[in-house]
PDB file of C-alpha atoms in Angstrom:
ATOM      1  CA  MET A 110      -2.116 -18.417   9.077  1.00 42.00           C
ATOM      2  CA  ILE A 111      -5.215 -20.471   9.343  1.00 45.00           C
ATOM      3  CA  ILE A 112      -6.809 -21.479   6.272  1.00 45.00           C
ATOM      4  CA  GLY A 113     -10.711 -21.541   6.323  1.00 53.00           C
ATOM      5  CA  TRP A 114     -13.281 -23.742   4.513  1.00 53.00           C
ATOM      6  CA  LYS A 115     -13.931 -21.252   1.754  1.00 54.00           C
ATOM      7  CA  GLU A 116     -10.100 -21.065   0.776  1.00 51.00           C
ATOM      8  CA  ARG A 117      -9.793 -24.816   0.967  1.00 52.00           C
ATOM      9  CA  ILE A 118     -12.744 -25.269  -1.356  1.00 50.00           C
ATOM     10  CA  GLU A 119     -11.399 -22.597  -3.814  1.00 52.00           C
ATOM     11  CA  ALA A 120      -7.908 -24.017  -3.793  1.00 47.00           C
ATOM     12  CA  VAL A 121      -9.401 -27.298  -5.268  1.00 51.00           C
ATOM     13  CA  PHE A 122     -11.023 -25.493  -8.205  1.00 54.00           C
ATOM     14  CA  ILE A 123      -8.797 -22.397  -8.679  1.00 63.00           C
ATOM     15  CA  PRO A 124      -5.092 -23.310  -7.799  1.00 73.00           C
ATOM     16  CA  GLN A 125      -3.234 -20.642  -6.170  1.00 84.00           C
ATOM     17  CA  ARG A 126      -0.283 -19.253  -7.933  1.00 88.00           C
ATOM     18  CA  CYS A 127       2.914 -17.636  -7.082  1.00 93.00           C
ATOM     19  CA  LEU A 128       2.857 -13.689  -7.269  1.00 95.00           C
ATOM     20  CA  PHE A 129       6.323 -13.409  -9.071  1.00 93.00           C
ATOM     21  CA  CYS A 130       6.464 -16.546 -11.274  1.00 92.00           C
ATOM     22  CA  ASP A 131       3.099 -17.944 -11.602  1.00 86.00           C
ATOM     23  CA  ASP A 132       3.859 -21.375 -10.521  1.00 88.00           C
ATOM     24  CA  VAL A 133       1.111 -23.278  -8.701  1.00 88.00           C
ATOM     25  CA  ILE A 134       1.630 -22.891  -4.781  1.00 83.00           C
ATOM     26  CA  LEU A 135       0.183 -24.251  -1.514  1.00 78.00           C
ATOM     27  CA  CYS A 136      -2.980 -22.607  -0.394  1.00 74.00           C
ATOM     28  CA  GLY A 137      -2.719 -19.593   1.651  1.00 73.00           C
ATOM     29  CA  THR A 138       0.798 -18.774   0.562  1.00 81.00           C
ATOM     30  CA  SER A 139       2.050 -16.029  -1.988  1.00 89.00           C
ATOM     31  CA  LEU A 140       5.356 -17.110  -3.236  1.00 91.00           C
ATOM     32  CA  CYS A 141       6.797 -20.312  -4.449  1.00 93.00           C
ATOM     33  CA  PRO A 142       9.889 -21.632  -2.423  1.00 91.00           C
ATOM     34  CA  LYS A 143      12.191 -20.497  -5.343  1.00 92.00           C
ATOM     35  CA  CYS A 144      10.784 -16.969  -5.408  1.00 91.00           C
ATOM     36  CA  ARG A 145      10.771 -16.669  -1.796  1.00 88.00           C
ATOM     37  CA  ALA A 146      14.465 -17.510  -1.565  1.00 88.00           C
ATOM     38  CA  ALA A 147      15.495 -15.370  -4.466  1.00 86.00           C
ATOM     39  CA  CYS A 148      13.109 -12.251  -3.604  1.00 82.00           C
ATOM     40  CA  ARG A 149      14.086 -11.514  -0.190  1.00 80.00           C
ATOM     41  CA  PRO A 150      12.380  -8.600   1.489  1.00 82.00           C
ATOM     42  CA  HIS A 151      14.635  -5.641   2.403  1.00 77.00           C
ATOM     43  CA  LEU A 152      12.381  -4.048   5.148  1.00 73.00           C
ATOM     44  CA  SER A 153      13.859  -0.686   5.090  1.00 67.00           C
ATOM     45  CA  PRO A 154      12.739   1.367   7.959  1.00 71.00           C
ATOM     46  CA  HIS A 155      12.787   5.057   8.056  1.00 76.00           C
ATOM     47  CA  PRO A 156      12.790   7.357  11.131  1.00 69.00           C
ATOM     48  CA  GLY A 157       9.841   9.828  11.426  1.00 70.00           C
ATOM     49  CA  ASN A 158       9.566  13.557  11.636  1.00 73.00           C
ATOM     50  CA  ASP A 159       7.084  15.910  13.210  1.00 74.00           C
ATOM     51  CA  VAL A 160       4.186  14.476  11.156  1.00 89.00           C
ATOM     52  CA  LEU A 161       5.105  10.840  10.081  1.00 91.00           C
ATOM     53  CA  ASP A 162       6.274   8.619  12.960  1.00 91.00           C
ATOM     54  CA  GLY A 163       7.956   6.318  10.639  1.00 88.00           C
ATOM     55  CA  PHE A 164       7.620   4.250   7.319  1.00 88.00           C
ATOM     56  CA  PHE A 165       9.253   1.349   5.704  1.00 89.00           C
ATOM     57  CA  SER A 166       8.632  -0.882   2.744  1.00 91.00           C
ATOM     58  CA  VAL A 167       8.895  -4.798   1.954  1.00 92.00           C
ATOM     59  CA  TYR A 168      10.743  -4.710  -1.266  1.00 92.00           C
ATOM     60  CA  PRO A 169      12.883  -2.469  -3.426  1.00 92.00           C
ATOM     61  CA  HIS A 170      10.945  -1.130  -6.258  1.00 93.00           C
ATOM     62  CA  ALA A 171      12.893  -3.422  -8.758  1.00 92.00           C
ATOM     63  CA  GLY A 172      12.560  -6.773 -10.552  1.00 92.00           C
ATOM     64  CA  SER A 173       9.378  -8.835 -10.017  1.00 93.00           C
ATOM     65  CA  ALA A 174       8.200  -6.684  -7.080  1.00 94.00           C
ATOM     66  CA  ARG A 175       7.945  -3.703  -9.270  1.00 95.00           C
ATOM     67  CA  GLU A 176       6.355  -5.429 -12.097  1.00 96.00           C
ATOM     68  CA  ARG A 177       3.592  -6.608  -9.738  1.00 95.00           C
ATOM     69  CA  VAL A 178       3.003  -2.925  -8.511  1.00 96.00           C
ATOM     70  CA  LEU A 179       2.874  -1.660 -12.113  1.00 96.00           C
ATOM     71  CA  GLU A 180       0.550  -4.308 -13.162  1.00 96.00           C
ATOM     72  CA  LEU A 181      -1.784  -3.737  -9.973  1.00 96.00           C
ATOM     73  CA  LYS A 182      -1.777  -0.049 -10.679  1.00 93.00           C
ATOM     74  CA  PHE A 183      -1.718   0.449 -14.383  1.00 93.00           C
ATOM     75  CA  ARG A 184      -2.539  -2.917 -16.209  1.00 93.00           C
ATOM     76  CA  GLN A 185      -5.765  -3.931 -14.562  1.00 94.00           C
ATOM     77  CA  GLN A 186      -4.555  -6.716 -12.612  1.00 95.00           C
ATOM     78  CA  PRO A 187      -6.411  -6.018  -9.141  1.00 95.00           C
ATOM     79  CA  GLU A 188      -5.984  -9.706  -8.131  1.00 94.00           C
ATOM     80  CA  HIS A 189      -2.417  -9.010  -7.284  1.00 95.00           C
ATOM     81  CA  ALA A 190      -3.534  -6.917  -4.166  1.00 96.00           C
ATOM     82  CA  VAL A 191      -4.403 -10.228  -2.281  1.00 94.00           C
ATOM     83  CA  PRO A 192      -0.983 -11.860  -2.166  1.00 94.00           C
ATOM     84  CA  MET A 193       0.764  -8.528  -1.964  1.00 96.00           C
ATOM     85  CA  GLY A 194      -1.197  -7.726   1.178  1.00 96.00           C
ATOM     86  CA  ARG A 195      -0.437 -10.977   2.690  1.00 94.00           C
ATOM     87  CA  LEU A 196       3.381 -10.558   2.017  1.00 95.00           C
ATOM     88  CA  MET A 197       3.230  -6.931   3.461  1.00 95.00           C
ATOM     89  CA  TRP A 198       1.811  -8.551   6.614  1.00 94.00           C
ATOM     90  CA  GLU A 199       4.024 -11.498   6.818  1.00 91.00           C
ATOM     91  CA  PHE A 200       7.325  -9.440   6.703  1.00 89.00           C
ATOM     92  CA  SER A 201       6.076  -6.469   8.668  1.00 89.00           C
ATOM     93  CA  GLN A 202       4.274  -8.089  11.574  1.00 88.00           C
ATOM     94  CA  LYS A 203       7.069  -8.185  14.078  1.00 84.00           C
ATOM     95  CA  ILE A 204       7.567  -4.455  13.570  1.00 82.00           C
ATOM     96  CA  LEU A 205       4.150  -3.516  13.794  1.00 82.00           C
ATOM     97  CA  LYS A 206       3.081  -5.389  16.818  1.00 80.00           C
ATOM     98  CA  GLY A 207       5.454  -3.160  18.698  1.00 77.00           C
ATOM     99  CA  TRP A 208       3.664   0.100  17.308  1.00 81.00           C
ATOM    100  CA  GLY A 209       0.198  -0.456  18.880  1.00 85.00           C
ATOM    101  CA  THR A 210      -1.800   0.116  15.724  1.00 93.00           C
ATOM    102  CA  ASP A 211      -5.437   0.931  16.227  1.00 96.00           C
ATOM    103  CA  MET A 212      -6.489   1.137  12.405  1.00 97.00           C
ATOM    104  CA  VAL A 213      -5.539   0.674   8.879  1.00 97.00           C
ATOM    105  CA  SER A 214      -6.002   3.350   6.087  1.00 98.00           C
ATOM    106  CA  TYR A 215      -4.806   4.168   2.717  1.00 97.00           C
ATOM    107  CA  ILE A 216      -4.244   7.068   0.397  1.00 95.00           C
ATOM    108  CA  PRO A 217      -7.447   7.956  -1.590  1.00 95.00           C
ATOM    109  CA  MET A 218      -7.819   8.754  -5.121  1.00 94.00           C
ATOM    110  CA  HIS A 219      -9.469  11.567  -6.602  1.00 93.00           C
ATOM    111  CA  PRO A 220     -13.055  10.285  -7.863  1.00 93.00           C
ATOM    112  CA  GLU A 221     -12.445  10.855 -11.394  1.00 93.00           C
ATOM    113  CA  ASP A 222      -9.165   8.820 -11.317  1.00 92.00           C
ATOM    114  CA  ARG A 223     -10.962   6.127  -9.287  1.00 93.00           C
ATOM    115  CA  ARG A 224     -13.596   5.806 -11.694  1.00 94.00           C
ATOM    116  CA  GLU A 225     -11.073   5.655 -14.597  1.00 94.00           C
ATOM    117  CA  ARG A 226      -9.022   2.959 -12.987  1.00 95.00           C
ATOM    118  CA  GLY A 227     -12.196   1.032 -11.474  1.00 95.00           C
ATOM    119  CA  TYR A 228     -10.427   0.526  -8.190  1.00 96.00           C
ATOM    120  CA  ASN A 229      -8.166   2.074  -5.492  1.00 96.00           C
ATOM    121  CA  GLN A 230      -5.103  -0.327  -5.427  1.00 96.00           C
ATOM    122  CA  GLY A 231      -4.143   1.266  -1.936  1.00 96.00           C
ATOM    123  CA  ARG A 232      -7.600   0.097  -0.555  1.00 97.00           C
ATOM    124  CA  LEU A 233      -7.421  -3.308  -2.035  1.00 97.00           C
ATOM    125  CA  LEU A 234      -3.916  -3.654  -0.280  1.00 97.00           C
ATOM    126  CA  ALA A 235      -5.249  -2.308   2.887  1.00 97.00           C
ATOM    127  CA  ASP A 236      -8.153  -4.709   2.830  1.00 97.00           C
ATOM    128  CA  SER A 237      -5.762  -7.695   2.298  1.00 96.00           C
ATOM    129  CA  PHE A 238      -3.233  -6.516   4.864  1.00 96.00           C
ATOM    130  CA  ALA A 239      -5.870  -5.875   7.497  1.00 96.00           C
ATOM    131  CA  THR A 240      -7.631  -9.314   7.050  1.00 95.00           C
ATOM    132  CA  GLN A 241      -4.184 -10.790   7.917  1.00 93.00           C
ATOM    133  CA  ALA A 242      -3.568  -8.278  10.975  1.00 94.00           C
ATOM    134  CA  GLY A 243      -7.032  -8.533  12.331  1.00 94.00           C
ATOM    135  CA  LEU A 244      -7.449  -4.646  12.224  1.00 95.00           C
ATOM    136  CA  PRO A 245     -10.215  -2.535  10.859  1.00 97.00           C
ATOM    137  CA  VAL A 246      -9.899  -0.622   7.541  1.00 97.00           C
ATOM    138  CA  LYS A 247     -11.025   3.021   7.659  1.00 97.00           C
ATOM    139  CA  ALA A 248     -11.594   5.254   4.920  1.00 96.00           C
ATOM    140  CA  LEU A 249     -10.162   8.416   6.802  1.00 97.00           C
ATOM    141  CA  LEU A 250      -9.199  10.701   3.799  1.00 97.00           C
ATOM    142  CA  ARG A 251     -10.633  12.087   0.597  1.00 95.00           C
ATOM    143  CA  LYS A 252      -8.806  13.763  -2.391  1.00 94.00           C
ATOM    144  CA  THR A 253     -10.224  17.004  -3.205  1.00 91.00           C
ATOM    145  CA  LEU A 254      -7.919  18.155  -6.189  1.00 86.00           C
ATOM    146  CA  ARG A 255      -7.116  16.262  -9.133  1.00 81.00           C
ATOM    147  CA  THR A 256      -3.262  16.666  -9.153  1.00 69.00           C
ATOM    148  CA  LYS A 257      -0.785  16.290 -11.797  1.00 56.00           C
ATOM    149  CA  LYS A 258       0.635  12.816 -11.963  1.00 58.00           C
ATOM    150  CA  GLN A 259       3.525  12.443  -9.442  1.00 47.00           C
ATOM    151  CA  HIS A 260       5.888  10.484 -11.670  1.00 51.00           C
ATOM    152  CA  ASP A 261       6.192  13.611 -13.948  1.00 54.00           C
ATOM    153  CA  LEU A 262       7.549  15.849 -11.251  1.00 49.00           C
ATOM    154  CA  SER A 263      10.715  16.455  -9.366  1.00 51.00           C
ATOM    155  CA  GLY A 264      10.799  15.962  -5.462  1.00 52.00           C
ATOM    156  CA  GLU A 265      10.085  19.568  -4.750  1.00 55.00           C
ATOM    157  CA  GLU A 266       7.412  19.690  -7.387  1.00 55.00           C
ATOM    158  CA  ARG A 267       5.660  16.599  -5.814  1.00 55.00           C
ATOM    159  CA  ARG A 268       5.485  18.291  -2.515  1.00 55.00           C
ATOM    160  CA  ARG A 269       3.940  21.437  -3.914  1.00 57.00           C
ATOM    161  CA  ASN A 270       1.523  19.417  -6.142  1.00 58.00           C
ATOM    162  CA  LEU A 271       0.060  17.570  -3.001  1.00 63.00           C
ATOM    163  CA  LYS A 272      -0.551  20.865  -1.006  1.00 65.00           C
ATOM    164  CA  GLU A 273      -4.104  20.952   0.252  1.00 74.00           C
ATOM    165  CA  ALA A 274      -4.947  18.027  -2.138  1.00 87.00           C
ATOM    166  CA  TYR A 275      -6.451  15.993   0.671  1.00 93.00           C
ATOM    167  CA  ALA A 276      -9.110  16.408   3.482  1.00 95.00           C
ATOM    168  CA  LEU A 277     -10.427  14.372   6.365  1.00 96.00           C
ATOM    169  CA  ARG A 278     -13.627  12.517   5.504  1.00 95.00           C
ATOM    170  CA  GLU A 279     -16.655  13.652   7.419  1.00 94.00           C
ATOM    171  CA  GLY A 280     -17.208  11.595  10.483  1.00 93.00           C
ATOM    172  CA  ALA A 281     -13.634  10.179  10.555  1.00 95.00           C
ATOM    173  CA  ALA A 282     -12.629   9.582  14.024  1.00 94.00           C
ATOM    174  CA  VAL A 283      -8.659   9.745  14.512  1.00 97.00           C
ATOM    175  CA  GLU A 284      -8.208  11.774  17.777  1.00 97.00           C
ATOM    176  CA  GLY A 285      -5.945   9.888  20.026  1.00 97.00           C
ATOM    177  CA  LYS A 286      -5.500   6.940  17.321  1.00 97.00           C
ATOM    178  CA  ALA A 287      -2.569   5.331  16.016  1.00 96.00           C
ATOM    179  CA  VAL A 288      -2.992   4.897  12.204  1.00 97.00           C
ATOM    180  CA  LEU A 289      -1.159   2.732   9.588  1.00 97.00           C
ATOM    181  CA  LEU A 290      -1.317   4.092   6.087  1.00 97.00           C
ATOM    182  CA  ILE A 291      -0.807   1.587   3.313  1.00 97.00           C
ATOM    183  CA  ASP A 292       0.506   2.305  -0.133  1.00 95.00           C
ATOM    184  CA  ASP A 293       1.680   0.402  -3.098  1.00 96.00           C
ATOM    185  CA  VAL A 294       5.064   2.331  -3.450  1.00 94.00           C
ATOM    186  CA  ILE A 295       6.791   5.102  -1.666  1.00 92.00           C
ATOM    187  CA  THR A 296       9.090   7.130  -3.677  1.00 87.00           C
ATOM    188  CA  THR A 297       9.950  10.481  -2.115  1.00 83.00           C
ATOM    189  CA  GLY A 298       7.118   9.995   0.804  1.00 87.00           C
ATOM    190  CA  SER A 299       5.641  13.199  -0.267  1.00 86.00           C
ATOM    191  CA  THR A 300       2.198  11.723  -0.270  1.00 90.00           C
ATOM    192  CA  VAL A 301       2.259   9.839   2.880  1.00 93.00           C
ATOM    193  CA  ARG A 302       3.742  12.763   4.807  1.00 92.00           C
ATOM    194  CA  GLU A 303       0.888  15.084   3.480  1.00 92.00           C
ATOM    195  CA  CYS A 304      -1.658  12.525   4.607  1.00 95.00           C
ATOM    196  CA  ALA A 305       0.154  12.031   7.854  1.00 95.00           C
ATOM    197  CA  ALA A 306       0.174  15.872   8.547  1.00 94.00           C
ATOM    198  CA  LEU A 307      -3.544  16.043   7.982  1.00 95.00           C
ATOM    199  CA  LEU A 308      -4.409  13.163  10.305  1.00 97.00           C
ATOM    200  CA  LYS A 309      -2.077  14.647  12.990  1.00 96.00           C
ATOM    201  CA  SER A 310      -3.757  18.067  12.629  1.00 95.00           C
ATOM    202  CA  HIS A 311      -6.987  16.436  13.568  1.00 96.00           C
ATOM    203  CA  GLY A 312      -5.671  14.732  16.484  1.00 97.00           C
ATOM    204  CA  ALA A 313      -4.211  11.454  15.414  1.00 97.00           C
ATOM    205  CA  LYS A 314      -1.585  10.282  18.131  1.00 95.00           C
ATOM    206  CA  ARG A 315       0.744   8.413  15.631  1.00 94.00           C
ATOM    207  CA  VAL A 316       0.791   7.799  11.965  1.00 95.00           C
ATOM    208  CA  TRP A 317       3.049   5.316  10.181  1.00 93.00           C
ATOM    209  CA  ALA A 318       3.112   4.010   6.579  1.00 94.00           C
ATOM    210  CA  LEU A 319       3.750   0.853   4.992  1.00 95.00           C
ATOM    211  CA  SER A 320       4.296   0.112   1.044  1.00 95.00           C
ATOM    212  CA  PHE A 321       4.885  -3.104  -0.737  1.00 95.00           C
ATOM    213  CA  THR A 322       7.864  -1.330  -2.508  1.00 95.00           C
ATOM    214  CA  GLU A 323      10.164   1.655  -2.078  1.00 92.00           C
ATOM    215  CA  GLY A 324      11.930   3.420  -4.992  1.00 84.00           C
ATOM    216  CA  GLY A 325      14.465   6.287  -4.957  1.00 58.00           C
ATOM    217  CA  GLU A 326      13.619   9.721  -6.303  1.00 50.00           C
ATOM    218  CA  GLN A 327      15.567   8.831  -9.495  1.00 41.00           C
ATOM    219  CA  GLN A 328      13.292   6.078 -10.425  1.00 45.00           C
ATOM    220  CA  ASN A 329      10.384   7.390 -12.562  1.00 43.00           C
ATOM    221  CA  GLU A 330       7.720   5.228 -11.050  1.00 42.00           C
ATOM    222  CA  GLU A 331       5.840   6.974  -8.214  1.00 44.00           C
ATOM    223  CA  GLU A 332       3.669   6.258  -5.489  1.00 44.00           C
ATOM    224  CA  GLY A 333       1.236   8.714  -7.160  1.00 50.00           C
ATOM    225  CA  ARG A 334      -2.420   7.688  -7.539  1.00 55.00           C
TER     226      ARG A 334
END
């Protein structure tokens, strides 16, 4: 990655730190050598279906990766999104280059939830990822219903909970486009599939999803907003 003059100046006054252990690291990187060796990505690709063409995650939802997701999402540490997005691009770029993606988007939050948190962690991850990938970030979807928190529900309840919870934003142009949806964690995949189905119904050519971590349905931390 090419480091610009702004990043070089910032590195002098604000040392960059490892996402997982907080040690000082080189400018433009996200992990120290020790954490990079210990926390290897697992890149679990999943085949698609009629609405979602495929999805994969960089890390399992465990250990340091899980902790950073929880801090980003629930503990007011939005600064984690920058190194997390860089890692998502670093470890996925070979796969994504073969997909021919036109744009990056993210899972929206209900406006009331967005106001309570102060930010949408998915949007922050998408911005960081897209900067590395050289792709535009588009706000394609909006959440129209304030649904129950997904981590309180079973897999089937999650699917029912999300029905008709999302809508296409006015003016969003997706017809014939290949869209990559970014999320922090994918558990059952209910949310990304619901959003993919909506995009496909409006003419999207292909929709994939990428998350920082992936957890099984048994893990009670969720992709929910």
